[in-house]
mmCIF file of C-alpha atoms in Angstrom:
data_model
loop_
_atom_site.group_PDB
_atom_site.id
_atom_site.type_symbol
_atom_site.label_atom_id
_atom_site.label_comp_id
_atom_site.label_asym_id
_atom_site.label_seq_id
_atom_site.Cartn_x
_atom_site.Cartn_y
_atom_site.Cartn_z
ATOM 1 C CA GLN V 1 122.284 109.750 108.108
ATOM 2 C CA LEU V 2 119.596 112.616 107.242
ATOM 3 C CA GLN V 3 116.395 112.611 108.419
ATOM 4 C CA LEU V 4 112.835 113.396 107.555
ATOM 5 C CA GLN V 5 109.343 113.472 109.870
ATOM 6 C CA GLU V 6 106.365 114.056 108.910
ATOM 7 C CA SER V 7 103.892 115.659 111.270
ATOM 8 C CA GLY V 8 100.308 116.932 111.361
ATOM 9 C CA PRO V 9 96.598 115.960 112.342
ATOM 10 C CA GLY V 10 95.872 111.964 111.314
ATOM 11 C CA LEU V 11 92.220 113.652 111.170
ATOM 12 C CA VAL V 12 90.624 115.464 108.852
ATOM 13 C CA LYS V 13 86.713 116.496 108.251
ATOM 14 C CA PRO V 14 85.503 116.310 104.228
ATOM 15 C CA SER V 15 85.719 119.735 102.685
ATOM 16 C CA GLU V 16 88.421 121.057 105.324
ATOM 17 C CA THR V 17 92.357 121.470 104.834
ATOM 18 C CA LEU V 18 94.781 118.991 105.049
ATOM 19 C CA SER V 19 98.714 120.201 106.292
ATOM 20 C CA LEU V 20 101.540 118.433 107.100
ATOM 21 C CA THR V 21 104.698 119.509 107.746
ATOM 22 C CA CYS V 22 108.469 117.588 107.113
ATOM 23 C CA THR V 23 110.816 118.341 109.216
ATOM 24 C CA VAL V 24 114.370 117.913 107.701
ATOM 25 C CA SER V 25 117.110 116.731 110.646
ATOM 26 C CA ILE V 26 120.949 115.765 110.913
ATOM 27 C CA GLY V 27 120.904 118.196 107.510
ATOM 28 C CA SER V 28 119.816 121.047 105.814
ATOM 29 C CA ILE V 29 117.037 121.885 103.226
ATOM 30 C CA THR V 30 119.119 124.314 101.605
ATOM 31 C CA ASN V 31 121.371 121.720 100.153
ATOM 32 C CA ASN V 32 121.801 122.806 96.193
ATOM 33 C CA ASN V 33 121.347 118.871 95.757
ATOM 34 C CA TYR V 34 118.316 118.176 96.387
ATOM 35 C CA PHE V 35 113.890 118.519 95.890
ATOM 36 C CA TRP V 36 111.509 118.036 98.369
ATOM 37 C CA GLY V 37 109.218 115.905 97.821
ATOM 38 C CA TRP V 38 105.536 114.743 99.379
ATOM 39 C CA ILE V 39 104.283 110.948 97.970
ATOM 40 C CA ARG V 40 101.327 109.318 99.104
ATOM 41 C CA GLN V 41 100.010 106.066 99.255
ATOM 42 C CA PRO V 42 96.067 105.729 99.788
ATOM 43 C CA PRO V 43 95.473 102.134 102.035
ATOM 44 C CA GLY V 44 95.430 99.044 100.139
ATOM 45 C CA LYS V 45 97.329 100.965 96.726
ATOM 46 C CA GLY V 46 100.086 102.578 94.953
ATOM 47 C CA LEU V 47 102.575 105.352 95.496
ATOM 48 C CA GLU V 48 100.970 109.182 94.284
ATOM 49 C CA TRP V 49 103.275 112.058 93.892
ATOM 50 C CA ILE V 50 101.941 115.076 95.049
ATOM 51 C CA ALA V 51 104.121 117.757 94.126
ATOM 52 C CA SER V 52 108.056 118.964 95.184
ATOM 53 C CA ILE V 53 109.882 121.587 95.993
ATOM 54 C CA TYR V 54 113.368 123.489 95.755
ATOM 55 C CA TYR V 55 114.564 125.741 98.770
ATOM 56 C CA SER V 56 114.502 128.373 96.809
ATOM 57 C CA GLY V 57 110.886 127.968 96.174
ATOM 58 C CA ASN V 58 110.236 126.700 92.942
ATOM 59 C CA THR V 59 107.665 124.536 93.172
ATOM 60 C CA TYR V 60 106.470 121.524 91.135
ATOM 61 C CA TYR V 61 102.879 120.229 91.108
ATOM 62 C CA ASN V 62 101.200 116.675 90.080
ATOM 63 C CA PRO V 63 98.711 118.281 86.997
ATOM 64 C CA SER V 64 96.038 115.924 88.654
ATOM 65 C CA LEU V 65 95.886 117.742 92.307
ATOM 66 C CA LYS V 66 97.307 121.279 91.199
ATOM 67 C CA SER V 67 93.976 122.848 92.359
ATOM 68 C CA ARG V 68 94.293 121.890 95.826
ATOM 69 C CA VAL V 69 97.270 121.325 96.889
ATOM 70 C CA THR V 70 100.282 124.049 98.002
ATOM 71 C CA ILE V 71 103.334 122.748 98.803
ATOM 72 C CA SER V 72 105.629 125.669 100.368
ATOM 73 C CA VAL V 73 109.343 125.478 102.710
ATOM 74 C CA ASP V 74 110.806 127.251 105.295
ATOM 75 C CA THR V 75 114.409 127.000 105.300
ATOM 76 C CA SER V 76 114.786 128.778 108.738
ATOM 77 C CA ARG V 77 113.036 125.808 110.746
ATOM 78 C CA ASN V 78 114.881 123.340 107.966
ATOM 79 C CA GLN V 79 110.765 121.721 107.162
ATOM 80 C CA PHE V 80 108.806 121.649 104.274
ATOM 81 C CA SER V 81 105.097 121.844 103.932
ATOM 82 C CA LEU V 82 102.213 120.530 102.732
ATOM 83 C CA LYS V 83 98.284 121.309 102.012
ATOM 84 C CA VAL V 84 95.516 119.693 100.183
ATOM 85 C CA THR V 85 92.563 121.704 100.153
ATOM 86 C CA SER V 86 88.603 120.748 100.293
ATOM 87 C CA VAL V 87 89.552 117.310 101.041
ATOM 88 C CA THR V 88 87.408 114.172 100.357
ATOM 89 C CA ALA V 89 87.534 110.741 101.839
ATOM 90 C CA ALA V 90 89.615 109.846 98.303
ATOM 91 C CA ASP V 91 92.466 111.840 99.875
ATOM 92 C CA THR V 92 92.941 108.986 102.904
ATOM 93 C CA ALA V 93 96.417 108.229 102.684
ATOM 94 C CA VAL V 94 100.086 107.431 104.143
ATOM 95 C CA TYR V 95 101.335 110.697 103.284
ATOM 96 C CA PHE V 96 105.453 110.450 103.085
ATOM 97 C CA CYS V 97 107.446 113.147 102.528
ATOM 98 C CA ALA V 98 111.112 112.058 100.952
ATOM 99 C CA ARG V 99 114.425 113.776 99.737
ATOM 100 C CA ASP V 100 114.499 113.644 95.714
ATOM 101 C CA ASP V 101 118.857 113.267 95.094
ATOM 102 C CA PHE V 102 118.756 114.893 91.599
ATOM 103 C CA GLY V 103 122.001 116.258 92.226
ATOM 104 C CA ASP V 104 124.208 113.146 92.014
ATOM 105 C CA SER V 105 121.163 110.719 90.993
ATOM 106 C CA GLY V 106 119.428 112.625 88.392
ATOM 107 C CA LEU V 107 115.524 113.768 88.824
ATOM 108 C CA GLY V 108 112.974 111.582 90.511
ATOM 109 C CA ALA V 109 115.429 109.213 92.987
ATOM 110 C CA PHE V 110 113.750 109.949 95.994
ATOM 111 C CA ASP V 111 116.536 108.632 98.778
ATOM 112 C CA VAL V 112 115.839 109.511 101.734
ATOM 113 C CA TRP V 113 112.050 109.170 103.076
ATOM 114 C CA GLY V 114 109.976 110.053 106.672
ATOM 115 C CA GLN V 115 108.655 107.351 108.008
ATOM 116 C CA GLY V 116 104.960 108.282 106.693
ATOM 117 C CA THR V 117 101.699 109.267 108.275
ATOM 118 C CA LEU V 118 98.417 108.022 108.322
ATOM 119 C CA VAL V 119 96.137 110.968 107.145
ATOM 120 C CA THR V 120 92.099 109.745 107.330
ATOM 121 C CA VAL V 121 89.532 112.192 106.231
ATOM 122 C CA SER V 122 86.264 111.774 107.828
ATOM 123 C CA GLN Y 1 99.044 111.817 83.601
ATOM 124 C CA SER Y 2 98.587 107.600 83.892
ATOM 125 C CA ALA Y 3 99.701 105.914 86.100
ATOM 126 C CA LEU Y 4 103.116 103.291 84.705
ATOM 127 C CA THR Y 5 102.013 99.180 84.452
ATOM 128 C CA GLN Y 6 102.841 97.214 86.413
ATOM 129 C CA PRO Y 7 101.755 93.307 86.487
ATOM 130 C CA PRO Y 8 99.857 92.993 90.055
ATOM 131 C CA SER Y 9 101.831 89.748 90.831
ATOM 132 C CA ALA Y 10 105.050 87.950 90.236
ATOM 133 C CA SER Y 11 106.834 85.056 91.956
ATOM 134 C CA GLY Y 12 109.914 82.740 92.095
ATOM 135 C CA SER Y 13 111.414 79.990 94.140
ATOM 136 C CA PRO Y 14 114.448 80.835 96.536
ATOM 137 C CA GLY Y 15 117.910 81.398 94.175
ATOM 138 C CA GLN Y 16 115.660 81.746 91.176
ATOM 139 C CA SER Y 17 115.255 85.078 88.844
ATOM 140 C CA VAL Y 18 112.097 87.297 88.509
ATOM 141 C CA THR Y 19 111.688 90.255 86.017
ATOM 142 C CA ILE Y 20 108.987 92.992 86.426
ATOM 143 C CA SER Y 21 107.897 95.279 83.849
ATOM 144 C CA CYS Y 22 107.167 98.805 83.904
ATOM 145 C CA THR Y 23 105.200 100.465 80.665
ATOM 146 C CA GLY Y 24 104.938 103.672 79.914
ATOM 147 C CA THR Y 25 105.384 106.323 77.531
ATOM 148 C CA SER Y 26 107.376 108.627 75.063
ATOM 149 C CA SER Y 27 106.206 111.150 77.670
ATOM 150 C CA ASP Y 28 107.490 109.603 80.541
ATOM 151 C CA VAL Y 29 109.626 105.993 80.402
ATOM 152 C CA GLY Y 30 110.258 106.000 76.869
ATOM 153 C CA GLY Y 31 111.849 109.966 77.140
ATOM 154 C CA TYR Y 32 114.067 110.084 79.849
ATOM 155 C CA GLN Y 33 116.227 108.221 81.503
ATOM 156 C CA TYR Y 34 114.766 108.856 85.141
ATOM 157 C CA VAL Y 35 113.373 105.698 85.481
ATOM 158 C CA SER Y 36 113.838 104.295 89.345
ATOM 159 C CA TRP Y 37 112.372 101.341 91.439
ATOM 160 C CA TYR Y 38 111.818 101.159 94.746
ATOM 161 C CA GLN Y 39 111.531 97.814 97.850
ATOM 162 C CA GLN Y 40 108.344 98.589 100.173
ATOM 163 C CA HIS Y 41 108.093 95.821 102.843
ATOM 164 C CA PRO Y 42 104.624 95.830 104.562
ATOM 165 C CA GLY Y 43 104.171 99.026 106.815
ATOM 166 C CA LYS Y 44 107.401 100.605 105.750
ATOM 167 C CA ALA Y 45 108.276 103.394 103.524
ATOM 168 C CA PRO Y 46 109.550 102.882 100.247
ATOM 169 C CA LYS Y 47 113.320 101.971 99.747
ATOM 170 C CA LEU Y 48 115.210 103.288 96.882
ATOM 171 C CA LEU Y 49 116.526 100.013 94.991
ATOM 172 C CA ILE Y 50 117.339 101.812 91.270
ATOM 173 C CA TYR Y 51 117.629 105.523 89.558
ATOM 174 C CA GLY Y 52 118.428 106.396 86.547
ATOM 175 C CA VAL Y 53 117.004 103.689 84.519
ATOM 176 C CA SER Y 54 120.056 100.945 85.589
ATOM 177 C CA LYS Y 55 122.081 103.013 89.322
ATOM 178 C CA ARG Y 56 122.421 100.728 92.695
ATOM 179 C CA PRO Y 57 122.407 103.297 95.397
ATOM 180 C CA SER Y 58 125.545 102.403 97.552
ATOM 181 C CA GLY Y 59 124.449 99.206 99.779
ATOM 182 C CA VAL Y 60 121.939 98.053 97.232
ATOM 183 C CA PRO Y 61 122.422 94.094 96.060
ATOM 184 C CA ASP Y 62 123.684 93.861 92.640
ATOM 185 C CA ARG Y 63 121.252 91.101 92.767
ATOM 186 C CA PHE Y 64 118.764 94.046 91.504
ATOM 187 C CA PHE Y 65 119.275 94.463 88.185
ATOM 188 C CA GLY Y 66 117.462 97.826 85.970
ATOM 189 C CA SER Y 67 116.795 97.779 82.168
ATOM 190 C CA LYS Y 68 114.529 100.071 80.113
ATOM 191 C CA THR Y 69 113.324 99.440 76.294
ATOM 192 C CA ASP Y 70 111.408 101.946 74.326
ATOM 193 C CA ASN Y 71 108.824 102.573 76.970
ATOM 194 C CA THR Y 72 109.018 99.809 79.383
ATOM 195 C CA ALA Y 73 111.790 99.443 82.053
ATOM 196 C CA SER Y 74 112.553 96.628 84.128
ATOM 197 C CA LEU Y 75 113.976 95.346 87.439
ATOM 198 C CA THR Y 76 115.080 91.480 87.352
ATOM 199 C CA VAL Y 77 115.873 90.310 91.107
ATOM 200 C CA THR Y 78 118.460 87.337 90.351
ATOM 201 C CA GLY Y 79 119.175 84.917 93.378
ATOM 202 C CA LEU Y 80 115.725 85.576 95.232
ATOM 203 C CA GLN Y 81 115.563 85.771 98.709
ATOM 204 C CA ALA Y 82 113.120 85.648 101.413
ATOM 205 C CA GLU Y 83 113.821 89.256 102.149
ATOM 206 C CA ASP Y 84 112.976 90.106 98.759
ATOM 207 C CA GLU Y 85 109.213 89.342 99.315
ATOM 208 C CA ALA Y 86 107.856 93.076 99.347
ATOM 209 C CA ASP Y 87 105.905 94.980 96.973
ATOM 210 C CA TYR Y 88 108.167 96.606 94.261
ATOM 211 C CA TYR Y 89 106.877 100.425 92.312
ATOM 212 C CA CYS Y 90 108.679 101.939 88.992
ATOM 213 C CA SER Y 91 108.272 106.340 89.000
ATOM 214 C CA SER Y 92 109.832 108.035 86.075
ATOM 215 C CA TYR Y 93 110.468 111.912 85.199
ATOM 216 C CA ALA Y 94 107.083 112.549 83.099
ATOM 217 C CA GLY Y 95 108.031 115.739 81.880
ATOM 218 C CA ARG Y 96 107.434 119.348 83.127
ATOM 219 C CA ASN Y 97 109.031 118.334 86.336
ATOM 220 C CA SER Y 98 106.505 115.849 87.227
ATOM 221 C CA PHE Y 99 106.730 112.204 87.868
ATOM 222 C CA VAL Y 100 104.712 109.567 87.936
ATOM 223 C CA PHE Y 101 105.200 106.166 89.361
ATOM 224 C CA GLY Y 102 103.866 102.289 88.376
ATOM 225 C CA SER Y 103 100.667 100.765 89.758
ATOM 226 C CA GLY Y 104 102.652 97.995 91.800
ATOM 227 C CA THR Y 105 103.970 95.036 92.090
ATOM 228 C CA LYS Y 106 103.720 92.008 94.758
ATOM 229 C CA VAL Y 107 106.592 89.719 94.849
ATOM 230 C CA THR Y 108 105.892 86.398 96.751
ATOM 231 C CA VAL Y 109 109.290 84.234 97.058
ATOM 232 C CA LEU Y 110 107.750 80.652 96.910
#
C-alpha cells in the first residue's frame, strides 16, 4: 500500500518561507493516474486545498493562495514539495500531503494521505 | 472560492441514520460529478468515504451513502455506530483545476 510522509520544519518565523516535502513510498510518483496534492487544516478548523501537481510538472493552485504558493515534483527522489512565502500566523496549520486518484476515481478523490505535520508560524 | 456550507453538527443514536448536507453553487457542487466525502477522527488524517458523488472505495461499509441534487450534496450514514463519531467534510471540484472543501460537520453518536 502506497504511503506518504511529510517532512519539514515545525516552526517558521513570520514573513519567512514555509517549506515541506512529501515522500512517496511503496509506489511511484510517476504513475499517470494520480495527481499529488497539499491540503492544510488550521487548529480546530476545516480543511483547505492548497495545490496539486502531476508528475510531469503541471501545477494547479487554490486561487486564494496562488500568489504565495509553489508546488514542485522531484521524480528522481519520488517526492513533491510545497513552499509558502511571506507566512503569517494564519498559515499555522497541520499540512497534509495526499494522492488524488483521478484516473480511476475522478477528480478530487484524495484516497491516500500522509499523517500530517504541524507547522507553527511564530 | 468560498468553502462549501455544511451544518456544524449532527447527531443520532446508535442504529439510527444521520444525513449531512453540503451546499455549494453551480460552479462547484452543481456543475460537476466530482463530490467527495471524508471522515476525520481527532488527530488523524481524513479518510475518503465517497467519491464521484456516490461511489465507495473498497473497504468503506455500505452504511455510507452519497447523493446530490442540484447544488447540494448529501452524506447519509445508516445504522450509526460509536466509531462513526467523527468530523465529516465534503469536497468538490470547482473548475479550472481547483477544489474546495466544506466547512465540516461534527457527528455525535448519542
